[in-house]
PDB file of N, CA, C and O in Angstrom:
ATOM      1  N   MET A 255       0.797  -1.227   0.106  1.00 81.00           N
ATOM      2  CA  MET A 255      -0.172  -0.009  -0.168  1.00 81.00           C
ATOM      3  C   MET A 255       0.583   1.101  -0.025  1.00 81.00           C
ATOM      4  O   MET A 255       1.993   0.936   0.788  1.00 81.00           O
ATOM      5  N   THR A 256       0.498   2.063  -0.907  1.00 89.00           N
ATOM      6  CA  THR A 256       1.201   3.191  -0.822  1.00 89.00           C
ATOM      7  C   THR A 256       0.865   4.451  -0.402  1.00 89.00           C
ATOM      8  O   THR A 256      -0.730   4.560  -0.343  1.00 89.00           O
ATOM      9  N   ILE A 257       1.176   5.491   0.715  1.00 94.00           N
ATOM     10  CA  ILE A 257       0.886   6.593   1.367  1.00 94.00           C
ATOM     11  C   ILE A 257       0.766   7.643   0.819  1.00 94.00           C
ATOM     12  O   ILE A 257       1.982   7.754   0.109  1.00 94.00           O
ATOM     13  N   SER A 258       0.264   8.141   0.122  1.00 95.00           N
ATOM     14  CA  SER A 258       0.421  10.000  -0.225  1.00 95.00           C
ATOM     15  C   SER A 258       0.469  10.625   0.805  1.00 95.00           C
ATOM     16  O   SER A 258       0.104  11.271   1.898  1.00 95.00           O
ATOM     17  N   VAL A 259       1.638  11.285   0.409  1.00 96.00           N
ATOM     18  CA  VAL A 259       2.057  12.327   1.439  1.00 96.00           C
ATOM     19  C   VAL A 259       2.161  13.840   0.653  1.00 96.00           C
ATOM     20  O   VAL A 259       2.576  13.981  -0.384  1.00 96.00           O
ATOM     21  N   PHE A 260       1.915  14.644   1.731  1.00 96.00           N
ATOM     22  CA  PHE A 260       1.571  16.168   1.525  1.00 96.00           C
ATOM     23  C   PHE A 260       3.039  16.715   2.574  1.00 96.00           C
ATOM     24  O   PHE A 260       2.545  16.668   3.296  1.00 96.00           O
ATOM     25  N   LEU A 261       3.730  17.160   1.691  1.00 97.00           N
ATOM     26  CA  LEU A 261       4.756  17.781   2.479  1.00 97.00           C
ATOM     27  C   LEU A 261       4.902  19.615   2.441  1.00 97.00           C
ATOM     28  O   LEU A 261       4.305  20.167   1.423  1.00 97.00           O
ATOM     29  N   VAL A 262       4.877  19.986   4.148  1.00 98.00           N
ATOM     30  CA  VAL A 262       4.851  21.313   4.188  1.00 98.00           C
ATOM     31  C   VAL A 262       6.458  21.524   4.537  1.00 98.00           C
ATOM     32  O   VAL A 262       6.614  21.128   5.768  1.00 98.00           O
ATOM     33  N   GLU A 263       7.356  22.233   3.715  1.00 98.00           N
ATOM     34  CA  GLU A 263       8.663  22.440   4.196  1.00 98.00           C
ATOM     35  C   GLU A 263       8.913  24.374   3.365  1.00 98.00           C
ATOM     36  O   GLU A 263       9.231  24.255   2.260  1.00 98.00           O
ATOM     37  N   ASP A 264       9.649  24.786   3.887  1.00 97.00           N
ATOM     38  CA  ASP A 264      10.074  25.977   3.338  1.00 97.00           C
ATOM     39  C   ASP A 264      11.652  26.344   2.718  1.00 97.00           C
ATOM     40  O   ASP A 264      11.867  26.906   1.890  1.00 97.00           O
ATOM     41  N   ASN A 265      12.178  25.536   2.828  1.00 97.00           N
ATOM     42  CA  ASN A 265      13.297  25.023   2.711  1.00 97.00           C
ATOM     43  C   ASN A 265      13.946  24.447   1.868  1.00 97.00           C
ATOM     44  O   ASN A 265      12.992  23.145   1.493  1.00 97.00           O
ATOM     45  N   PRO A 266      13.805  24.619   0.547  1.00 96.00           N
ATOM     46  CA  PRO A 266      14.204  24.089  -1.037  1.00 96.00           C
ATOM     47  C   PRO A 266      15.118  23.069  -0.695  1.00 96.00           C
ATOM     48  O   PRO A 266      14.846  21.724  -1.501  1.00 96.00           O
ATOM     49  N   GLN A 267      16.437  23.192   0.043  1.00 97.00           N
ATOM     50  CA  GLN A 267      16.999  21.957   0.170  1.00 97.00           C
ATOM     51  C   GLN A 267      16.846  20.808   0.697  1.00 97.00           C
ATOM     52  O   GLN A 267      16.831  19.863   0.736  1.00 97.00           O
ATOM     53  N   ILE A 268      16.384  21.725   2.158  1.00 97.00           N
ATOM     54  CA  ILE A 268      15.643  20.554   3.135  1.00 97.00           C
ATOM     55  C   ILE A 268      14.393  19.404   2.182  1.00 97.00           C
ATOM     56  O   ILE A 268      14.499  18.162   2.258  1.00 97.00           O
ATOM     57  N   ARG A 269      13.584  20.326   1.411  1.00 96.00           N
ATOM     58  CA  ARG A 269      12.355  19.752   0.573  1.00 96.00           C
ATOM     59  C   ARG A 269      13.082  19.020  -0.395  1.00 96.00           C
ATOM     60  O   ARG A 269      12.400  17.480  -0.675  1.00 96.00           O
ATOM     61  N   ALA A 270      13.998  18.948  -0.923  1.00 96.00           N
ATOM     62  CA  ALA A 270      14.882  18.628  -2.183  1.00 96.00           C
ATOM     63  C   ALA A 270      15.134  17.217  -1.318  1.00 96.00           C
ATOM     64  O   ALA A 270      15.172  16.152  -2.514  1.00 96.00           O
ATOM     65  N   ASN A 271      15.800  17.495  -0.679  1.00 96.00           N
ATOM     66  CA  ASN A 271      16.032  15.585   0.257  1.00 96.00           C
ATOM     67  C   ASN A 271      15.134  15.142   0.890  1.00 96.00           C
ATOM     68  O   ASN A 271      15.112  13.762   0.567  1.00 96.00           O
ATOM     69  N   LEU A 272      13.979  15.442   1.430  1.00 94.00           N
ATOM     70  CA  LEU A 272      13.037  14.746   2.014  1.00 94.00           C
ATOM     71  C   LEU A 272      12.132  13.768   1.028  1.00 94.00           C
ATOM     72  O   LEU A 272      11.727  13.120   1.065  1.00 94.00           O
ATOM     73  N   ILE A 273      11.903  14.502   0.015  1.00 95.00           N
ATOM     74  CA  ILE A 273      11.416  14.112  -1.127  1.00 95.00           C
ATOM     75  C   ILE A 273      11.815  12.849  -1.631  1.00 95.00           C
ATOM     76  O   ILE A 273      11.078  11.525  -1.678  1.00 95.00           O
ATOM     77  N   PRO A 274      12.781  12.811  -2.033  1.00 95.00           N
ATOM     78  CA  PRO A 274      13.610  11.558  -2.419  1.00 95.00           C
ATOM     79  C   PRO A 274      13.628  10.301  -1.487  1.00 95.00           C
ATOM     80  O   PRO A 274      13.407   9.142  -1.400  1.00 95.00           O
ATOM     81  N   ALA A 275      14.042  10.995  -0.300  1.00 94.00           N
ATOM     82  CA  ALA A 275      13.932  10.167   0.996  1.00 94.00           C
ATOM     83  C   ALA A 275      12.697   9.496   1.493  1.00 94.00           C
ATOM     84  O   ALA A 275      12.507   8.001   1.990  1.00 94.00           O
ATOM     85  N   LEU A 276      11.253   9.972   1.096  1.00 90.00           N
ATOM     86  CA  LEU A 276      10.415   9.787   1.882  1.00 90.00           C
ATOM     87  C   LEU A 276       9.948   8.983   0.591  1.00 90.00           C
ATOM     88  O   LEU A 276       9.253   7.666   0.820  1.00 90.00           O
ATOM     89  N   GLU A 277      10.005   8.728  -0.853  1.00 90.00           N
ATOM     90  CA  GLU A 277      10.146   8.099  -1.632  1.00 90.00           C
ATOM     91  C   GLU A 277      10.795   6.513  -1.912  1.00 90.00           C
ATOM     92  O   GLU A 277      10.408   5.440  -2.417  1.00 90.00           O
ATOM     93  N   ASP A 278      11.911   6.487  -1.242  1.00 91.00           N
ATOM     94  CA  ASP A 278      12.700   5.395  -1.509  1.00 91.00           C
ATOM     95  C   ASP A 278      12.632   4.547  -0.306  1.00 91.00           C
ATOM     96  O   ASP A 278      12.845   3.309  -0.440  1.00 91.00           O
ATOM     97  N   MET A 279      11.873   5.202   0.409  1.00 84.00           N
ATOM     98  CA  MET A 279      11.269   3.605   1.493  1.00 84.00           C
ATOM     99  C   MET A 279      10.107   2.917   0.847  1.00 84.00           C
ATOM    100  O   MET A 279      10.126   1.957   1.156  1.00 84.00           O
ATOM    101  N   GLY A 280       9.734   3.109  -0.684  1.00 80.00           N
ATOM    102  CA  GLY A 280       8.914   2.341  -1.056  1.00 80.00           C
ATOM    103  C   GLY A 280       7.733   2.549  -0.811  1.00 80.00           C
ATOM    104  O   GLY A 280       6.537   1.721  -1.834  1.00 80.00           O
ATOM    105  N   CYS A 281       7.177   2.966   0.260  1.00 87.00           N
ATOM    106  CA  CYS A 281       5.691   2.740   0.798  1.00 87.00           C
ATOM    107  C   CYS A 281       4.964   4.331   0.715  1.00 87.00           C
ATOM    108  O   CYS A 281       3.865   4.357   1.078  1.00 87.00           O
ATOM    109  N   ALA A 282       5.711   5.101   0.276  1.00 93.00           N
ATOM    110  CA  ALA A 282       5.367   6.909   0.036  1.00 93.00           C
ATOM    111  C   ALA A 282       5.380   7.418  -1.208  1.00 93.00           C
ATOM    112  O   ALA A 282       6.256   7.174  -1.927  1.00 93.00           O
ATOM    113  N   THR A 283       4.193   7.943  -1.280  1.00 95.00           N
ATOM    114  CA  THR A 283       4.331   8.928  -2.719  1.00 95.00           C
ATOM    115  C   THR A 283       4.575  10.660  -2.665  1.00 95.00           C
ATOM    116  O   THR A 283       3.103  10.331  -1.955  1.00 95.00           O
ATOM    117  N   VAL A 284       5.009  11.496  -2.668  1.00 96.00           N
ATOM    118  CA  VAL A 284       4.792  12.707  -2.195  1.00 96.00           C
ATOM    119  C   VAL A 284       3.934  13.807  -3.523  1.00 96.00           C
ATOM    120  O   VAL A 284       4.277  13.306  -4.533  1.00 96.00           O
ATOM    121  N   VAL A 285       2.506  13.744  -2.981  1.00 97.00           N
ATOM    122  CA  VAL A 285       1.942  14.366  -3.840  1.00 97.00           C
ATOM    123  C   VAL A 285       1.529  15.689  -4.258  1.00 97.00           C
ATOM    124  O   VAL A 285       1.082  16.532  -5.292  1.00 97.00           O
ATOM    125  N   GLY A 286       2.119  16.371  -3.396  1.00 97.00           N
ATOM    126  CA  GLY A 286       2.332  18.050  -3.283  1.00 97.00           C
ATOM    127  C   GLY A 286       3.108  18.629  -2.137  1.00 97.00           C
ATOM    128  O   GLY A 286       3.440  17.926  -1.065  1.00 97.00           O
ATOM    129  N   THR A 287       3.504  20.145  -2.501  1.00 97.00           N
ATOM    130  CA  THR A 287       4.214  20.510  -1.286  1.00 97.00           C
ATOM    131  C   THR A 287       3.662  22.055  -0.949  1.00 97.00           C
ATOM    132  O   THR A 287       2.837  22.268  -2.359  1.00 97.00           O
ATOM    133  N   ALA A 288       3.740  22.571   0.343  1.00 98.00           N
ATOM    134  CA  ALA A 288       3.683  23.807   0.122  1.00 98.00           C
ATOM    135  C   ALA A 288       5.269  24.703   0.893  1.00 98.00           C
ATOM    136  O   ALA A 288       5.490  23.586   1.443  1.00 98.00           O
ATOM    137  N   GLU A 289       5.023  25.947   1.014  1.00 97.00           N
ATOM    138  CA  GLU A 289       6.298  26.797   1.758  1.00 97.00           C
ATOM    139  C   GLU A 289       5.457  27.373   2.529  1.00 97.00           C
ATOM    140  O   GLU A 289       6.582  27.748   3.547  1.00 97.00           O
ATOM    141  N   SER A 290       4.082  27.851   2.845  1.00 98.00           N
ATOM    142  CA  SER A 290       3.340  28.572   3.678  1.00 98.00           C
ATOM    143  C   SER A 290       2.381  27.813   4.317  1.00 98.00           C
ATOM    144  O   SER A 290       1.599  26.661   3.700  1.00 98.00           O
ATOM    145  N   GLU A 291       1.752  28.393   5.679  1.00 98.00           N
ATOM    146  CA  GLU A 291       0.729  28.022   5.920  1.00 98.00           C
ATOM    147  C   GLU A 291      -0.389  28.095   5.479  1.00 98.00           C
ATOM    148  O   GLU A 291      -1.212  27.161   5.391  1.00 98.00           O
ATOM    149  N   GLY A 292      -0.874  29.348   4.350  1.00 97.00           N
ATOM    150  CA  GLY A 292      -1.483  29.457   4.078  1.00 97.00           C
ATOM    151  C   GLY A 292      -1.857  28.360   2.375  1.00 97.00           C
ATOM    152  O   GLY A 292      -2.353  28.001   1.880  1.00 97.00           O
ATOM    153  N   GLU A 293      -0.787  28.820   2.033  1.00 98.00           N
ATOM    154  CA  GLU A 293      -0.584  27.401   0.756  1.00 98.00           C
ATOM    155  C   GLU A 293      -0.653  26.376   1.175  1.00 98.00           C
ATOM    156  O   GLU A 293      -1.775  25.862   0.285  1.00 98.00           O
ATOM    157  N   ALA A 294      -0.530  25.955   2.285  1.00 97.00           N
ATOM    158  CA  ALA A 294      -0.934  24.424   2.657  1.00 97.00           C
ATOM    159  C   ALA A 294      -2.052  24.021   3.092  1.00 97.00           C
ATOM    160  O   ALA A 294      -2.678  23.115   2.482  1.00 97.00           O
ATOM    161  N   ILE A 295      -2.450  24.619   3.624  1.00 96.00           N
ATOM    162  CA  ILE A 295      -4.339  24.704   4.105  1.00 96.00           C
ATOM    163  C   ILE A 295      -5.183  24.916   2.779  1.00 96.00           C
ATOM    164  O   ILE A 295      -5.930  24.115   2.372  1.00 96.00           O
ATOM    165  N   GLY A 296      -4.748  25.904   1.551  1.00 97.00           N
ATOM    166  CA  GLY A 296      -5.395  25.647   0.837  1.00 97.00           C
ATOM    167  C   GLY A 296      -5.327  24.571  -0.346  1.00 97.00           C
ATOM    168  O   GLY A 296      -6.359  23.827  -0.486  1.00 97.00           O
ATOM    169  N   TRP A 297      -4.202  24.071  -0.749  1.00 97.00           N
ATOM    170  CA  TRP A 297      -3.608  22.931  -1.565  1.00 97.00           C
ATOM    171  C   TRP A 297      -4.799  21.392  -0.595  1.00 97.00           C
ATOM    172  O   TRP A 297      -5.457  20.805  -0.827  1.00 97.00           O
ATOM    173  N   LEU A 298      -4.584  21.608   0.818  1.00 95.00           N
ATOM    174  CA  LEU A 298      -5.224  20.480   1.438  1.00 95.00           C
ATOM    175  C   LEU A 298      -6.580  20.484   1.416  1.00 95.00           C
ATOM    176  O   LEU A 298      -7.662  19.454   0.998  1.00 95.00           O
ATOM    177  N   ALA A 299      -7.085  21.643   1.291  1.00 94.00           N
ATOM    178  CA  ALA A 299      -8.840  22.006   1.288  1.00 94.00           C
ATOM    179  C   ALA A 299      -9.252  21.516   0.095  1.00 94.00           C
ATOM    180  O   ALA A 299     -10.297  20.929   0.053  1.00 94.00           O
ATOM    181  N   HIS A 300      -8.356  22.263  -1.002  1.00 95.00           N
ATOM    182  CA  HIS A 300      -8.829  21.718  -2.655  1.00 95.00           C
ATOM    183  C   HIS A 300      -8.336  20.015  -2.563  1.00 95.00           C
ATOM    184  O   HIS A 300      -8.874  19.906  -4.233  1.00 95.00           O
ATOM    185  N   HIS A 301      -7.927  19.482  -2.304  1.00 94.00           N
ATOM    186  CA  HIS A 301      -7.340  18.135  -2.685  1.00 94.00           C
ATOM    187  C   HIS A 301      -7.690  17.125  -1.431  1.00 94.00           C
ATOM    188  O   HIS A 301      -6.877  15.827  -1.307  1.00 94.00           O
ATOM    189  N   LYS A 302      -8.876  17.319  -1.143  1.00 89.00           N
ATOM    190  CA  LYS A 302      -9.168  15.945  -0.109  1.00 89.00           C
ATOM    191  C   LYS A 302      -9.606  14.734  -0.082  1.00 89.00           C
ATOM    192  O   LYS A 302      -9.792  14.775  -1.760  1.00 89.00           O
ATOM    193  N   GLY A 303      -9.150  14.025   0.110  1.00 88.00           N
ATOM    194  CA  GLY A 303      -9.213  12.612   0.149  1.00 88.00           C
ATOM    195  C   GLY A 303      -7.893  11.779  -0.734  1.00 88.00           C
ATOM    196  O   GLY A 303      -7.666  11.026  -0.968  1.00 88.00           O
ATOM    197  N   LEU A 304      -6.974  12.978  -1.124  1.00 93.00           N
ATOM    198  CA  LEU A 304      -6.416  12.830  -1.889  1.00 93.00           C
ATOM    199  C   LEU A 304      -4.514  12.575  -1.600  1.00 93.00           C
ATOM    200  O   LEU A 304      -3.441  12.605  -2.212  1.00 93.00           O
ATOM    201  N   TRP A 305      -4.723  12.609  -0.154  1.00 93.00           N
ATOM    202  CA  TRP A 305      -3.364  12.465   0.788  1.00 93.00           C
ATOM    203  C   TRP A 305      -3.870  11.594   2.159  1.00 93.00           C
ATOM    204  O   TRP A 305      -4.909  11.996   2.462  1.00 93.00           O
ATOM    205  N   ASP A 306      -2.711  11.160   2.535  1.00 92.00           N
ATOM    206  CA  ASP A 306      -2.911  10.705   3.812  1.00 92.00           C
ATOM    207  C   ASP A 306      -2.260  10.921   5.350  1.00 92.00           C
ATOM    208  O   ASP A 306      -2.650  10.792   5.936  1.00 92.00           O
ATOM    209  N   LEU A 307      -1.346  11.655   4.406  1.00 92.00           N
ATOM    210  CA  LEU A 307      -0.333  12.007   5.729  1.00 92.00           C
ATOM    211  C   LEU A 307       0.504  13.419   5.397  1.00 92.00           C
ATOM    212  O   LEU A 307       0.711  13.327   4.094  1.00 92.00           O
ATOM    213  N   ALA A 308       0.393  14.292   6.401  1.00 94.00           N
ATOM    214  CA  ALA A 308       0.953  15.334   5.753  1.00 94.00           C
ATOM    215  C   ALA A 308       2.515  15.689   6.814  1.00 94.00           C
ATOM    216  O   ALA A 308       2.487  15.232   8.232  1.00 94.00           O
ATOM    217  N   VAL A 309       3.261  15.700   6.273  1.00 96.00           N
ATOM    218  CA  VAL A 309       4.476  16.251   7.097  1.00 96.00           C
ATOM    219  C   VAL A 309       4.642  17.073   7.077  1.00 96.00           C
ATOM    220  O   VAL A 309       4.947  18.101   6.033  1.00 96.00           O
ATOM    221  N   VAL A 310       4.728  18.160   7.992  1.00 97.00           N
ATOM    222  CA  VAL A 310       4.529  19.560   8.408  1.00 97.00           C
ATOM    223  C   VAL A 310       6.117  20.121   9.247  1.00 97.00           C
ATOM    224  O   VAL A 310       6.292  19.642  10.101  1.00 97.00           O
ATOM    225  N   ASP A 311       6.823  20.942   8.532  1.00 97.00           N
ATOM    226  CA  ASP A 311       7.794  21.686   9.353  1.00 97.00           C
ATOM    227  C   ASP A 311       6.724  22.867  10.300  1.00 97.00           C
ATOM    228  O   ASP A 311       5.805  23.331   9.942  1.00 97.00           O
ATOM    229  N   PHE A 312       7.507  23.298  11.650  1.00 95.00           N
ATOM    230  CA  PHE A 312       6.616  23.638  12.646  1.00 95.00           C
ATOM    231  C   PHE A 312       6.617  25.195  12.040  1.00 95.00           C
ATOM    232  O   PHE A 312       6.118  25.927  12.527  1.00 95.00           O
ATOM    233  N   PHE A 313       8.167  25.760  11.562  1.00 96.00           N
ATOM    234  CA  PHE A 313       8.728  27.227  11.290  1.00 96.00           C
ATOM    235  C   PHE A 313       8.689  26.944   9.835  1.00 96.00           C
ATOM    236  O   PHE A 313       9.411  26.917   9.418  1.00 96.00           O
ATOM    237  N   LEU A 314       8.197  28.191   9.477  1.00 96.00           N
ATOM    238  CA  LEU A 314       7.631  28.484   8.312  1.00 96.00           C
ATOM    239  C   LEU A 314       8.024  29.966   8.237  1.00 96.00           C
ATOM    240  O   LEU A 314       8.024  30.582   8.893  1.00 96.00           O
ATOM    241  N   LYS A 315       8.163  30.341   6.195  1.00 91.00           N
ATOM    242  CA  LYS A 315       8.617  31.799   6.148  1.00 91.00           C
ATOM    243  C   LYS A 315       7.402  32.506   6.948  1.00 91.00           C
ATOM    244  O   LYS A 315       7.041  33.587   6.812  1.00 91.00           O
ATOM    245  N   GLU A 316       6.282  32.186   6.279  1.00 96.00           N
ATOM    246  CA  GLU A 316       4.369  32.662   6.752  1.00 96.00           C
ATOM    247  C   GLU A 316       3.713  31.657   6.925  1.00 96.00           C
ATOM    248  O   GLU A 316       3.725  30.637   7.073  1.00 96.00           O
ATOM    249  N   GLY A 317       3.466  32.276   8.608  1.00 96.00           N
ATOM    250  CA  GLY A 317       2.447  31.707   9.314  1.00 96.00           C
ATOM    251  C   GLY A 317       3.252  30.136   9.653  1.00 96.00           C
ATOM    252  O   GLY A 317       4.785  30.288   9.973  1.00 96.00           O
ATOM    253  N   THR A 318       2.847  29.259  10.321  1.00 96.00           N
ATOM    254  CA  THR A 318       3.275  28.115  11.176  1.00 96.00           C
ATOM    255  C   THR A 318       2.822  26.995  10.776  1.00 96.00           C
ATOM    256  O   THR A 318       1.930  26.793  10.126  1.00 96.00           O
ATOM    257  N   GLY A 319       3.779  25.651  10.998  1.00 97.00           N
ATOM    258  CA  GLY A 319       3.039  24.497  10.578  1.00 97.00           C
ATOM    259  C   GLY A 319       2.354  24.034  11.976  1.00 97.00           C
ATOM    260  O   GLY A 319       1.044  23.190  11.252  1.00 97.00           O
ATOM    261  N   VAL A 320       1.892  24.720  12.924  1.00 97.00           N
ATOM    262  CA  VAL A 320       1.161  24.287  13.634  1.00 97.00           C
ATOM    263  C   VAL A 320      -0.226  25.088  13.398  1.00 97.00           C
ATOM    264  O   VAL A 320      -1.637  24.219  13.348  1.00 97.00           O
ATOM    265  N   GLY A 321      -0.369  25.946  12.889  1.00 97.00           N
ATOM    266  CA  GLY A 321      -1.761  26.098  12.205  1.00 97.00           C
ATOM    267  C   GLY A 321      -2.170  25.484  11.270  1.00 97.00           C
ATOM    268  O   GLY A 321      -3.281  25.046  10.815  1.00 97.00           O
ATOM    269  N   VAL A 322      -1.267  24.573  10.140  1.00 96.00           N
ATOM    270  CA  VAL A 322      -1.641  23.618   9.002  1.00 96.00           C
ATOM    271  C   VAL A 322      -2.121  22.324   9.986  1.00 96.00           C
ATOM    272  O   VAL A 322      -3.415  21.950   9.906  1.00 96.00           O
ATOM    273  N   VAL A 323      -1.318  22.036  11.115  1.00 95.00           N
ATOM    274  CA  VAL A 323      -1.852  21.017  12.324  1.00 95.00           C
ATOM    275  C   VAL A 323      -2.992  20.677  12.605  1.00 95.00           C
ATOM    276  O   VAL A 323      -4.012  20.108  12.801  1.00 95.00           O
ATOM    277  N   ARG A 324      -3.494  22.248  13.162  1.00 95.00           N
ATOM    278  CA  ARG A 324      -4.895  22.421  13.588  1.00 95.00           C
ATOM    279  C   ARG A 324      -5.867  22.362  12.806  1.00 95.00           C
ATOM    280  O   ARG A 324      -6.852  21.772  12.618  1.00 95.00           O
ATOM    281  N   TRP A 325      -5.831  22.858  11.042  1.00 94.00           N
ATOM    282  CA  TRP A 325      -6.825  22.661  10.262  1.00 94.00           C
ATOM    283  C   TRP A 325      -6.693  21.292  10.232  1.00 94.00           C
ATOM    284  O   TRP A 325      -7.824  20.941   9.520  1.00 94.00           O
ATOM    285  N   CYS A 326      -5.867  20.277   9.938  1.00 90.00           N
ATOM    286  CA  CYS A 326      -6.018  18.631  10.108  1.00 90.00           C
ATOM    287  C   CYS A 326      -6.717  18.246  10.943  1.00 90.00           C
ATOM    288  O   CYS A 326      -7.630  17.074  10.411  1.00 90.00           O
ATOM    289  N   LYS A 327      -7.072  18.904  12.236  1.00 89.00           N
ATOM    290  CA  LYS A 327      -8.115  17.971  13.142  1.00 89.00           C
ATOM    291  C   LYS A 327      -9.232  17.896  12.773  1.00 89.00           C
ATOM    292  O   LYS A 327      -9.576  18.897  12.380  1.00 89.00           O
ATOM    293  N   GLY A 328      -9.529  16.553  13.289  1.00 79.00           N
ATOM    294  CA  GLY A 328     -10.774  16.233  13.482  1.00 79.00           C
ATOM    295  C   GLY A 328     -10.357  15.466  11.507  1.00 79.00           C
ATOM    296  O   GLY A 328     -11.834  15.255  10.898  1.00 79.00           O
ATOM    297  N   ARG A 329      -9.641  15.534  10.772  1.00 76.00           N
ATOM    298  CA  ARG A 329      -9.970  15.093   9.379  1.00 76.00           C
ATOM    299  C   ARG A 329     -10.163  13.461   9.372  1.00 76.00           C
ATOM    300  O   ARG A 329      -9.468  13.010  10.507  1.00 76.00           O
ATOM    301  N   ASN A 330     -10.711  12.939   8.800  1.00 70.00           N
ATOM    302  CA  ASN A 330     -11.283  11.532   8.641  1.00 70.00           C
ATOM    303  C   ASN A 330      -9.389  10.867   8.026  1.00 70.00           C
ATOM    304  O   ASN A 330      -9.079  11.442   7.025  1.00 70.00           O
TER     305      ASN A 330
END
């Protein structure tokens, strides 16, 4: 079973390293990325049912990862 992962990371170098690392595990596919809280919430809201796991950096250039996690609260 493949897990669809949404990655919230504002550092391009970390993001560039995390994507292949997650996909190399063989059970994860990165389906989207965002660099800010607003961008992440927008993507998640418009892609309901298309992601299983969000990997979230708490310290972002705009907003925080905490806001993203709060938005996810109660999601099935």
